[in-house]
mmCIF file of C-alpha atoms in Angstrom:
data_model
loop_
_atom_site.group_PDB
_atom_site.id
_atom_site.type_symbol
_atom_site.label_atom_id
_atom_site.label_comp_id
_atom_site.label_asym_id
_atom_site.label_seq_id
_atom_site.Cartn_x
_atom_site.Cartn_y
_atom_site.Cartn_z
ATOM 1 C CA UNK N 1 64.809 20.194 27.443
ATOM 2 C CA UNK N 2 62.278 21.175 24.775
ATOM 3 C CA UNK N 3 58.786 21.313 26.334
ATOM 4 C CA UNK N 4 56.874 18.159 25.425
ATOM 5 C CA UNK N 5 60.044 16.168 24.712
ATOM 6 C CA UNK N 6 61.383 13.156 26.597
ATOM 7 C CA UNK N 7 62.600 14.060 30.061
ATOM 8 C CA UNK N 8 60.625 17.257 30.592
ATOM 9 C CA UNK N 9 59.885 17.969 34.232
ATOM 10 C CA UNK N 10 57.250 20.053 35.943
ATOM 11 C CA UNK N 11 56.116 20.254 39.514
ATOM 12 C CA UNK N 12 52.378 19.871 38.929
ATOM 13 C CA UNK N 13 50.582 18.304 35.979
ATOM 14 C CA UNK N 14 46.847 18.900 35.525
ATOM 15 C CA UNK N 15 45.184 16.415 33.169
ATOM 16 C CA UNK N 16 42.053 17.979 31.683
ATOM 17 C CA UNK N 17 41.014 21.570 31.033
ATOM 18 C CA UNK N 18 37.300 21.371 31.731
ATOM 19 C CA UNK N 19 35.569 22.983 34.691
ATOM 20 C CA UNK N 20 37.480 21.026 37.336
ATOM 21 C CA UNK N 21 40.923 21.354 35.745
ATOM 22 C CA UNK N 22 40.564 25.078 35.173
ATOM 23 C CA UNK N 23 39.267 25.639 38.686
ATOM 24 C CA UNK N 24 42.279 23.936 40.251
ATOM 25 C CA UNK N 25 44.612 25.766 37.849
ATOM 26 C CA UNK N 26 43.156 29.127 38.875
ATOM 27 C CA UNK N 27 43.964 28.524 42.524
ATOM 28 C CA UNK N 28 47.393 27.075 41.757
ATOM 29 C CA UNK N 29 48.226 30.240 39.830
ATOM 30 C CA UNK N 30 46.932 32.343 42.718
ATOM 31 C CA UNK N 31 49.228 30.398 45.051
ATOM 32 C CA UNK N 32 52.224 31.345 42.961
ATOM 33 C CA UNK N 33 52.822 28.456 40.580
ATOM 34 C CA UNK N 34 54.418 29.493 37.306
ATOM 35 C CA UNK N 35 53.122 28.019 34.052
ATOM 36 C CA UNK N 36 55.657 25.729 32.431
ATOM 37 C CA UNK N 37 58.193 25.420 35.221
ATOM 38 C CA UNK N 38 55.684 24.606 37.993
ATOM 39 C CA UNK N 39 52.436 23.924 36.189
ATOM 40 C CA UNK N 40 51.541 22.136 32.949
ATOM 41 C CA UNK N 41 47.958 21.547 31.771
ATOM 42 C CA UNK N 42 47.207 18.871 29.155
ATOM 43 C CA UNK N 43 43.825 18.542 27.464
ATOM 44 C CA UNK N 44 42.547 15.936 25.033
ATOM 45 C CA UNK N 45 39.986 18.152 23.320
ATOM 46 C CA UNK N 46 40.770 19.943 20.078
ATOM 47 C CA UNK N 47 39.576 23.237 21.550
ATOM 48 C CA UNK N 48 38.458 24.951 24.729
ATOM 49 C CA UNK N 49 35.256 24.152 26.604
ATOM 50 C CA UNK N 50 35.916 20.750 28.114
ATOM 51 C CA UNK N 51 33.104 18.272 27.435
ATOM 52 C CA UNK N 52 30.793 21.125 26.416
ATOM 53 C CA UNK N 53 32.568 21.528 23.075
ATOM 54 C CA UNK N 54 31.258 18.071 22.068
ATOM 55 C CA UNK N 55 27.593 18.579 22.981
ATOM 56 C CA UNK N 56 24.777 18.734 20.474
ATOM 57 C CA UNK N 57 24.034 21.903 18.529
ATOM 58 C CA UNK N 58 20.532 22.503 19.886
ATOM 59 C CA UNK N 59 21.543 22.527 23.563
ATOM 60 C CA UNK N 60 21.274 25.979 25.122
ATOM 61 C CA UNK N 61 22.360 27.335 28.486
ATOM 62 C CA UNK N 62 19.630 26.766 31.032
ATOM 63 C CA UNK N 63 18.151 23.788 29.157
ATOM 64 C CA UNK N 64 20.166 21.355 31.279
ATOM 65 C CA UNK N 65 22.104 21.551 34.510
ATOM 66 C CA UNK N 66 23.345 25.049 35.174
ATOM 67 C CA UNK N 67 26.883 25.974 34.177
ATOM 68 C CA UNK N 68 28.433 27.772 37.128
ATOM 69 C CA UNK N 69 31.103 30.405 36.704
ATOM 70 C CA UNK N 70 34.720 29.431 37.163
ATOM 71 C CA UNK N 71 36.490 31.058 40.125
ATOM 72 C CA UNK N 72 37.548 34.620 39.335
ATOM 73 C CA UNK N 73 35.382 34.901 36.235
ATOM 74 C CA UNK N 74 33.479 37.941 37.468
ATOM 75 C CA UNK N 75 36.693 39.881 37.978
ATOM 76 C CA UNK N 76 37.674 39.117 34.391
ATOM 77 C CA UNK N 77 34.376 40.398 32.998
ATOM 78 C CA UNK N 78 33.161 36.880 32.240
ATOM 79 C CA UNK N 79 30.161 34.880 33.425
ATOM 80 C CA UNK N 80 27.377 32.574 32.286
ATOM 81 C CA UNK N 81 24.411 34.341 33.878
ATOM 82 C CA UNK N 82 24.715 37.132 31.317
ATOM 83 C CA UNK N 83 25.882 34.946 28.428
ATOM 84 C CA UNK N 84 23.949 34.574 25.176
ATOM 85 C CA UNK N 85 21.249 31.944 25.750
ATOM 86 C CA UNK N 86 20.226 31.926 22.102
ATOM 87 C CA UNK N 87 23.589 30.557 20.949
ATOM 88 C CA UNK N 88 24.613 26.874 21.226
ATOM 89 C CA UNK N 89 25.856 26.198 24.753
ATOM 90 C CA UNK N 90 28.959 24.508 23.386
ATOM 91 C CA UNK N 91 29.990 27.721 21.611
ATOM 92 C CA UNK N 92 29.278 29.948 24.602
ATOM 93 C CA UNK N 93 31.240 27.765 27.025
ATOM 94 C CA UNK N 94 34.141 27.345 24.602
ATOM 95 C CA UNK N 95 34.421 31.110 24.109
ATOM 96 C CA UNK N 96 34.263 31.883 27.842
ATOM 97 C CA UNK N 97 36.823 29.210 28.683
ATOM 98 C CA UNK N 98 39.164 30.437 25.942
ATOM 99 C CA UNK N 99 39.164 33.933 27.408
ATOM 100 C CA UNK N 100 39.644 32.499 30.900
ATOM 101 C CA UNK N 101 42.642 30.389 29.848
ATOM 102 C CA UNK N 102 44.193 33.403 28.135
ATOM 103 C CA UNK N 103 43.719 35.585 31.222
ATOM 104 C CA UNK N 104 45.466 32.963 33.369
ATOM 105 C CA UNK N 105 48.220 32.457 30.777
ATOM 106 C CA UNK N 106 47.737 28.693 31.113
ATOM 107 C CA UNK N 107 48.974 27.874 27.600
ATOM 108 C CA UNK N 108 47.044 24.579 27.681
ATOM 109 C CA UNK N 109 48.611 21.911 25.485
ATOM 110 C CA UNK N 110 46.062 20.269 23.213
ATOM 111 C CA UNK N 111 45.036 17.967 21.737
ATOM 112 C CA UNK N 112 46.996 15.615 23.982
ATOM 113 C CA UNK N 113 45.808 12.174 25.099
ATOM 114 C CA UNK N 114 47.437 10.866 28.275
ATOM 115 C CA UNK N 115 48.247 7.222 27.629
ATOM 116 C CA UNK N 116 49.545 6.186 31.040
ATOM 117 C CA UNK N 117 50.622 7.446 34.457
ATOM 118 C CA UNK N 118 53.266 5.464 36.328
ATOM 119 C CA UNK N 119 54.316 6.060 39.916
ATOM 120 C CA UNK N 120 57.893 6.961 40.775
ATOM 121 C CA UNK N 121 59.545 7.452 44.134
ATOM 122 C CA UNK N 122 59.383 11.224 43.828
ATOM 123 C CA UNK N 123 56.286 11.611 41.678
ATOM 124 C CA UNK N 124 55.007 10.285 38.363
ATOM 125 C CA UNK N 125 56.036 9.555 34.805
ATOM 126 C CA UNK N 126 53.326 10.487 32.316
ATOM 127 C CA UNK N 127 53.186 9.191 28.742
ATOM 128 C CA UNK N 128 51.112 11.132 26.240
ATOM 129 C CA UNK N 129 50.196 11.006 22.560
ATOM 130 C CA UNK N 130 48.913 13.704 20.234
ATOM 131 C CA UNK N 131 50.037 17.031 18.915
ATOM 132 C CA UNK N 132 50.327 19.758 21.484
ATOM 133 C CA UNK N 133 49.510 23.035 19.750
ATOM 134 C CA UNK N 134 50.470 25.207 22.726
ATOM 135 C CA UNK N 135 53.642 25.427 24.744
ATOM 136 C CA UNK N 136 55.636 23.379 22.238
ATOM 137 C CA UNK N 137 58.407 24.874 20.154
ATOM 138 C CA UNK N 138 58.742 24.571 16.379
ATOM 139 C CA UNK N 139 62.184 23.037 16.844
ATOM 140 C CA UNK N 140 60.615 19.928 18.339
ATOM 141 C CA UNK N 141 58.037 19.823 15.557
ATOM 142 C CA UNK N 142 60.622 19.813 12.801
ATOM 143 C CA UNK N 143 62.737 17.256 14.638
ATOM 144 C CA UNK N 144 59.857 14.760 14.659
ATOM 145 C CA UNK N 145 58.460 15.553 11.254
ATOM 146 C CA UNK N 146 55.269 17.067 12.654
ATOM 147 C CA UNK N 147 53.521 19.983 11.029
ATOM 148 C CA UNK N 148 55.064 23.393 11.558
ATOM 149 C CA UNK N 149 54.108 24.898 14.883
ATOM 150 C CA UNK N 150 52.951 21.611 16.367
ATOM 151 C CA UNK N 151 54.775 19.487 18.898
ATOM 152 C CA UNK N 152 55.884 15.858 18.725
ATOM 153 C CA UNK N 153 53.279 13.144 18.220
ATOM 154 C CA UNK N 154 54.150 11.484 21.544
ATOM 155 C CA UNK N 155 56.332 12.009 24.560
ATOM 156 C CA UNK N 156 56.569 11.854 28.321
ATOM 157 C CA UNK N 157 57.166 14.114 31.249
ATOM 158 C CA UNK N 158 57.754 13.796 34.959
ATOM 159 C CA UNK N 159 55.712 15.552 37.611
ATOM 160 C CA UNK N 160 55.917 15.662 41.375
ATOM 161 C CA UNK N 161 52.137 15.920 41.677
ATOM 162 C CA UNK N 162 49.337 14.926 39.273
ATOM 163 C CA UNK N 163 45.829 16.374 39.384
ATOM 164 C CA UNK N 164 43.464 14.197 37.378
ATOM 165 C CA UNK N 165 40.540 16.248 36.016
ATOM 166 C CA UNK N 166 39.447 14.083 33.095
ATOM 167 C CA UNK N 167 35.752 13.979 33.958
ATOM 168 C CA UNK N 168 33.501 11.385 32.342
ATOM 169 C CA UNK N 169 32.733 12.422 28.749
ATOM 170 C CA UNK N 170 35.394 10.121 27.327
ATOM 171 C CA UNK N 171 33.929 7.044 29.027
ATOM 172 C CA UNK N 172 30.318 6.633 27.813
ATOM 173 C CA UNK N 173 28.360 3.823 29.435
ATOM 174 C CA UNK N 174 26.092 1.598 27.325
ATOM 175 C CA UNK N 175 24.461 -1.258 29.270
ATOM 176 C CA UNK N 176 24.384 -4.687 27.690
ATOM 177 C CA UNK N 177 21.067 -6.286 26.830
ATOM 178 C CA UNK N 178 20.512 -9.593 25.034
ATOM 179 C CA UNK N 179 20.695 -9.076 21.281
ATOM 180 C CA UNK N 180 22.182 -5.584 21.508
ATOM 181 C CA UNK N 181 24.935 -6.445 19.049
ATOM 182 C CA UNK N 182 22.493 -7.898 16.512
ATOM 183 C CA UNK N 183 20.639 -4.623 15.982
ATOM 184 C CA UNK N 184 20.796 -3.626 12.319
ATOM 185 C CA UNK N 185 19.920 0.032 12.825
ATOM 186 C CA UNK N 186 21.980 2.849 14.230
ATOM 187 C CA UNK N 187 23.050 2.916 17.875
ATOM 188 C CA UNK N 188 24.403 6.126 19.360
ATOM 189 C CA UNK N 189 25.233 7.368 22.824
ATOM 190 C CA UNK N 190 24.675 10.849 24.238
ATOM 191 C CA UNK N 191 28.304 11.566 23.343
ATOM 192 C CA UNK N 192 27.539 10.782 19.665
ATOM 193 C CA UNK N 193 24.295 12.765 19.380
ATOM 194 C CA UNK N 194 24.576 15.918 17.272
ATOM 195 C CA UNK N 195 21.127 16.905 15.974
ATOM 196 C CA UNK N 196 17.611 15.519 15.647
ATOM 197 C CA UNK N 197 17.820 16.006 11.878
ATOM 198 C CA UNK N 198 20.239 13.065 11.698
ATOM 199 C CA UNK N 199 17.368 10.806 12.801
ATOM 200 C CA UNK N 200 14.653 12.414 10.689
ATOM 201 C CA UNK N 201 11.916 10.030 9.577
ATOM 202 C CA UNK N 202 13.185 7.132 11.687
ATOM 203 C CA UNK N 203 11.590 5.124 14.472
ATOM 204 C CA UNK N 204 13.762 5.968 17.453
ATOM 205 C CA UNK N 205 14.037 4.369 20.882
ATOM 206 C CA UNK N 206 15.542 6.653 23.553
ATOM 207 C CA UNK N 207 16.943 4.935 26.642
ATOM 208 C CA UNK N 208 17.522 6.846 29.883
ATOM 209 C CA UNK N 209 15.793 8.740 32.679
ATOM 210 C CA UNK N 210 17.932 11.867 32.927
ATOM 211 C CA UNK N 211 17.646 15.342 31.458
ATOM 212 C CA UNK N 212 19.601 14.413 28.316
ATOM 213 C CA UNK N 213 17.211 11.581 27.440
ATOM 214 C CA UNK N 214 14.191 13.790 28.116
ATOM 215 C CA UNK N 215 15.668 16.535 25.950
ATOM 216 C CA UNK N 216 16.265 14.091 23.091
ATOM 217 C CA UNK N 217 12.651 12.854 23.204
ATOM 218 C CA UNK N 218 11.352 16.417 23.040
ATOM 219 C CA UNK N 219 13.735 17.408 20.251
ATOM 220 C CA UNK N 220 12.868 14.338 18.167
ATOM 221 C CA UNK N 221 9.125 15.001 18.438
ATOM 222 C CA UNK N 222 7.889 15.919 14.973
ATOM 223 C CA UNK N 223 11.246 15.060 13.407
ATOM 224 C CA UNK N 224 11.489 11.305 13.918
ATOM 225 C CA UNK N 225 8.715 9.097 12.567
ATOM 226 C CA UNK N 226 8.129 7.887 16.130
ATOM 227 C CA UNK N 227 9.847 7.980 19.510
ATOM 228 C CA UNK N 228 9.696 5.360 22.237
ATOM 229 C CA UNK N 229 11.098 6.434 25.585
ATOM 230 C CA UNK N 230 12.229 3.728 27.999
ATOM 231 C CA UNK N 231 13.817 4.082 31.431
ATOM 232 C CA UNK N 232 15.600 1.528 33.593
ATOM 233 C CA UNK N 233 13.785 2.910 36.650
ATOM 234 C CA UNK N 234 10.742 5.190 36.950
ATOM 235 C CA UNK N 235 11.615 8.872 36.679
ATOM 236 C CA UNK N 236 11.443 10.645 40.019
ATOM 237 C CA UNK N 237 9.768 13.873 38.944
ATOM 238 C CA UNK N 238 10.214 16.776 41.351
ATOM 239 C CA UNK N 239 7.355 19.217 41.844
ATOM 240 C CA UNK N 240 9.641 22.268 41.733
ATOM 241 C CA UNK N 241 11.080 23.654 38.540
ATOM 242 C CA UNK N 242 14.684 23.313 39.633
ATOM 243 C CA UNK N 243 16.747 20.999 41.806
ATOM 244 C CA UNK N 244 16.221 21.561 45.526
ATOM 245 C CA UNK N 245 19.203 21.980 47.821
ATOM 246 C CA UNK N 246 18.254 19.077 50.085
ATOM 247 C CA UNK N 247 18.195 16.567 47.209
ATOM 248 C CA UNK N 248 21.473 17.873 45.835
ATOM 249 C CA UNK N 249 23.184 17.621 49.232
ATOM 250 C CA UNK N 250 21.930 14.057 49.712
ATOM 251 C CA UNK N 251 23.156 12.998 46.258
ATOM 252 C CA UNK N 252 26.577 14.550 46.800
ATOM 253 C CA UNK N 253 26.844 12.861 50.208
ATOM 254 C CA UNK N 254 26.116 9.492 48.583
ATOM 255 C CA UNK N 255 28.848 10.151 46.021
ATOM 256 C CA UNK N 256 31.264 11.116 48.769
ATOM 257 C CA UNK N 257 30.586 7.938 50.753
ATOM 258 C CA UNK N 258 31.187 5.813 47.658
ATOM 259 C CA UNK N 259 34.402 7.672 46.763
ATOM 260 C CA UNK N 260 35.816 7.278 50.291
ATOM 261 C CA UNK N 261 35.017 3.558 50.255
ATOM 262 C CA UNK N 262 36.438 3.000 46.777
ATOM 263 C CA UNK N 263 33.050 1.881 45.472
ATOM 264 C CA UNK N 264 31.517 2.495 42.054
ATOM 265 C CA UNK N 265 29.869 5.919 42.056
ATOM 266 C CA UNK N 266 26.049 6.035 42.176
ATOM 267 C CA UNK N 267 24.082 7.995 39.619
ATOM 268 C CA UNK N 268 23.498 11.640 40.575
ATOM 269 C CA UNK N 269 20.090 11.650 38.841
ATOM 270 C CA UNK N 270 18.914 8.625 40.832
ATOM 271 C CA UNK N 271 19.605 10.589 44.000
ATOM 272 C CA UNK N 272 18.193 13.958 42.988
ATOM 273 C CA UNK N 273 15.251 13.353 40.673
ATOM 274 C CA UNK N 274 14.296 15.459 37.646
ATOM 275 C CA UNK N 275 12.781 18.931 38.128
ATOM 276 C CA UNK N 276 9.466 19.622 36.381
ATOM 277 C CA UNK N 277 10.572 22.523 34.233
ATOM 278 C CA UNK N 278 7.976 24.286 32.095
ATOM 279 C CA UNK N 279 9.390 22.597 29.014
ATOM 280 C CA UNK N 280 9.174 19.149 30.580
ATOM 281 C CA UNK N 281 5.643 19.731 31.902
ATOM 282 C CA UNK N 282 4.564 20.803 28.422
ATOM 283 C CA UNK N 283 6.000 17.576 27.011
ATOM 284 C CA UNK N 284 4.106 15.524 29.570
ATOM 285 C CA UNK N 285 0.833 17.353 28.923
ATOM 286 C CA UNK N 286 1.192 16.932 25.153
ATOM 287 C CA UNK N 287 1.723 13.192 25.568
ATOM 288 C CA UNK N 288 5.276 13.321 24.216
ATOM 289 C CA UNK N 289 6.996 12.340 27.452
ATOM 290 C CA UNK N 290 5.486 8.933 28.135
ATOM 291 C CA UNK N 291 8.014 6.650 29.797
ATOM 292 C CA UNK N 292 7.903 2.913 29.352
ATOM 293 C CA UNK N 293 9.737 0.316 31.436
ATOM 294 C CA UNK N 294 13.012 -1.068 30.141
ATOM 295 C CA UNK N 295 12.796 -3.614 27.349
ATOM 296 C CA UNK N 296 14.141 -7.133 27.924
ATOM 297 C CA UNK N 297 16.056 -7.605 24.687
ATOM 298 C CA UNK N 298 17.113 -6.056 21.418
ATOM 299 C CA UNK N 299 16.292 -7.632 18.067
ATOM 300 C CA UNK N 300 17.686 -6.807 14.614
ATOM 301 C CA UNK N 301 14.834 -4.391 13.875
ATOM 302 C CA UNK N 302 13.585 -3.296 17.268
ATOM 303 C CA UNK N 303 13.214 -3.974 20.982
ATOM 304 C CA UNK N 304 11.045 -6.437 22.867
ATOM 305 C CA UNK N 305 9.652 -6.378 26.396
ATOM 306 C CA UNK N 306 9.329 -9.367 28.721
ATOM 307 C CA UNK N 307 5.573 -9.600 28.034
ATOM 308 C CA UNK N 308 6.261 -10.037 24.317
ATOM 309 C CA UNK N 309 5.428 -6.467 23.280
ATOM 310 C CA UNK N 310 7.579 -5.282 20.379
ATOM 311 C CA UNK N 311 8.537 -1.819 19.098
ATOM 312 C CA UNK N 312 10.160 -1.313 15.721
ATOM 313 C CA UNK N 313 13.305 0.789 15.772
ATOM 314 C CA UNK N 314 15.643 2.211 13.154
ATOM 315 C CA UNK N 315 17.852 3.797 15.816
ATOM 316 C CA UNK N 316 18.528 3.484 19.542
ATOM 317 C CA UNK N 317 19.821 6.482 21.491
ATOM 318 C CA UNK N 318 21.554 5.351 24.678
ATOM 319 C CA UNK N 319 21.327 8.324 27.065
ATOM 320 C CA UNK N 320 22.638 6.074 29.807
ATOM 321 C CA UNK N 321 25.350 8.199 31.313
ATOM 322 C CA UNK N 322 29.089 8.000 31.742
ATOM 323 C CA UNK N 323 31.714 6.543 34.015
ATOM 324 C CA UNK N 324 34.815 8.324 35.359
ATOM 325 C CA UNK N 325 37.555 8.282 32.728
ATOM 326 C CA UNK N 326 40.468 6.668 34.560
ATOM 327 C CA UNK N 327 41.988 4.203 32.092
ATOM 328 C CA UNK N 328 45.239 6.153 31.893
ATOM 329 C CA UNK N 329 45.687 5.662 35.649
ATOM 330 C CA UNK N 330 45.546 1.844 35.392
ATOM 331 C CA UNK N 331 49.336 1.409 35.962
ATOM 332 C CA UNK N 332 48.846 2.844 39.459
ATOM 333 C CA UNK N 333 46.559 -0.023 40.517
ATOM 334 C CA UNK N 334 43.898 2.223 42.039
ATOM 335 C CA UNK N 335 40.808 0.088 41.436
ATOM 336 C CA UNK N 336 39.321 -1.591 44.486
ATOM 337 C CA UNK N 337 37.539 -4.947 44.521
ATOM 338 C CA UNK N 338 34.271 -2.982 44.306
ATOM 339 C CA UNK N 339 35.380 -1.358 41.054
ATOM 340 C CA UNK N 340 35.877 2.150 42.393
ATOM 341 C CA UNK N 341 38.785 4.361 43.383
ATOM 342 C CA UNK N 342 39.296 5.424 46.989
ATOM 343 C CA UNK N 343 39.338 9.228 47.162
ATOM 344 C CA UNK N 344 39.031 11.374 50.277
ATOM 345 C CA UNK N 345 38.930 15.146 50.162
ATOM 346 C CA UNK N 346 40.032 15.041 46.551
ATOM 347 C CA UNK N 347 43.194 13.017 47.301
ATOM 348 C CA UNK N 348 43.936 9.402 46.456
ATOM 349 C CA UNK N 349 44.211 7.302 49.608
ATOM 350 C CA UNK N 350 46.845 5.125 47.895
ATOM 351 C CA UNK N 351 49.004 7.816 46.272
ATOM 352 C CA UNK N 352 49.367 10.987 48.379
ATOM 353 C CA UNK N 353 50.680 12.939 45.373
ATOM 354 C CA UNK N 354 47.677 12.093 43.184
ATOM 355 C CA UNK N 355 44.544 14.237 43.339
ATOM 356 C CA UNK N 356 41.140 13.956 41.705
ATOM 357 C CA UNK N 357 39.243 17.081 40.619
ATOM 358 C CA UNK N 358 35.687 16.674 39.385
ATOM 359 C CA UNK N 359 35.386 13.138 40.762
ATOM 360 C CA UNK N 360 32.505 11.830 42.848
ATOM 361 C CA UNK N 361 31.028 14.630 45.005
ATOM 362 C CA UNK N 362 32.946 17.206 42.931
ATOM 363 C CA UNK N 363 31.417 16.093 39.629
ATOM 364 C CA UNK N 364 28.835 18.887 39.451
ATOM 365 C CA UNK N 365 29.909 22.250 38.099
ATOM 366 C CA UNK N 366 29.552 23.900 41.488
ATOM 367 C CA UNK N 367 31.217 20.950 43.238
ATOM 368 C CA UNK N 368 34.261 21.190 40.979
ATOM 369 C CA UNK N 369 34.666 24.873 41.797
ATOM 370 C CA UNK N 370 34.449 24.342 45.534
ATOM 371 C CA UNK N 371 36.956 21.498 45.394
ATOM 372 C CA UNK N 372 39.446 23.514 43.322
ATOM 373 C CA UNK N 373 40.645 25.630 46.230
ATOM 374 C CA UNK N 374 40.988 22.689 48.614
ATOM 375 C CA UNK N 375 42.892 20.564 46.132
ATOM 376 C CA UNK N 376 45.203 23.442 45.192
ATOM 377 C CA UNK N 377 46.082 24.009 48.841
ATOM 378 C CA UNK N 378 46.824 20.319 49.342
ATOM 379 C CA UNK N 379 48.985 20.289 46.214
ATOM 380 C CA UNK N 380 51.057 23.243 47.450
ATOM 381 C CA UNK N 381 51.407 21.552 50.836
ATOM 382 C CA UNK N 382 52.843 18.461 49.114
ATOM 383 C CA UNK N 383 55.279 20.619 47.177
ATOM 384 C CA UNK N 384 56.369 22.324 50.403
ATOM 385 C CA UNK N 385 56.997 18.927 51.988
ATOM 386 C CA UNK N 386 59.174 17.968 49.030
ATOM 387 C CA UNK N 387 61.125 21.209 49.278
ATOM 388 C CA UNK N 388 61.654 20.714 52.994
ATOM 389 C CA UNK N 389 62.847 17.132 52.459
ATOM 390 C CA UNK N 390 65.356 18.274 49.836
ATOM 391 C CA UNK N 391 66.679 20.998 52.125
ATOM 392 C CA UNK N 392 66.953 18.540 55.013
#
């Protein structure tokens, strides 16, 4: 069957080619899986780099959470510690990931949006939409009327095992406040933010207590007419300039407990605090980083606090985080009454052939790498069980 067409089969399907998906793929390749026959990787992004390819132009490596190397990068002559810190982080990550994918021969199919995953007795049926620019023959393209060299606009495949590594970038979270939909100015989320110049000369309200929100406030200083920074809870500033191990371990443990119980995942920032980097301290000392409590409502031309105080706004930047992107898994009925998904050790507790990479305690860049090996070993164990059952 033509790859990407109806009825294609593979043993393992990895959904997402960001940090988590590539980490798992590395170990699966090391364990002997062959691309195409045994392993297919689908990615929604137009290019390499995972969520990083969509980040704003001014973001540089080291200005936010550290990007850890993917497994095996050093042996391939790659790595982020020696990467160009003067170039946009999105470009650096995209270039490193492209070279990594090529070295592994992954032939990632993109841009492909997974529309739904349905359980079968021996695995899963996966519906997808988009044009897969890799791993798809020109014969299929001409048969469906697609552009030369691109695959069909939609299709399905069957897989014995699915590794979901979709991350969170595709599911931005914007909290509802009274009057939010009446605002006449511009509202944008972190995922929409591109450059401070787009908000030049405007009164801007930035919502959020994480590093992205803080970075936006600093970048908008001197560009926007005014900035008002509001947080839903007071920022827990850490005295050290980088995240301490104890806080990180505690935050990951909280994520793990929630994932095991099938509860909604808590915010990592709320459990770790924000390090006082030199850049952030400078912003505090200059009076740029002055947090205000959360407003009570939004009005057509600004925001208002419970005490009646009003701030004019031409734009609101919602740096309010993301939720795990799991809509395509809805047919599997994974959601618990608490709104979460029960995951233990990277495996779904409801579907033993479904794994989650980069979910909950694995969501950090270093967590995704550590989980990659464990998930890959579990995947191969499942495949071995299937082989044994067929032989028996």
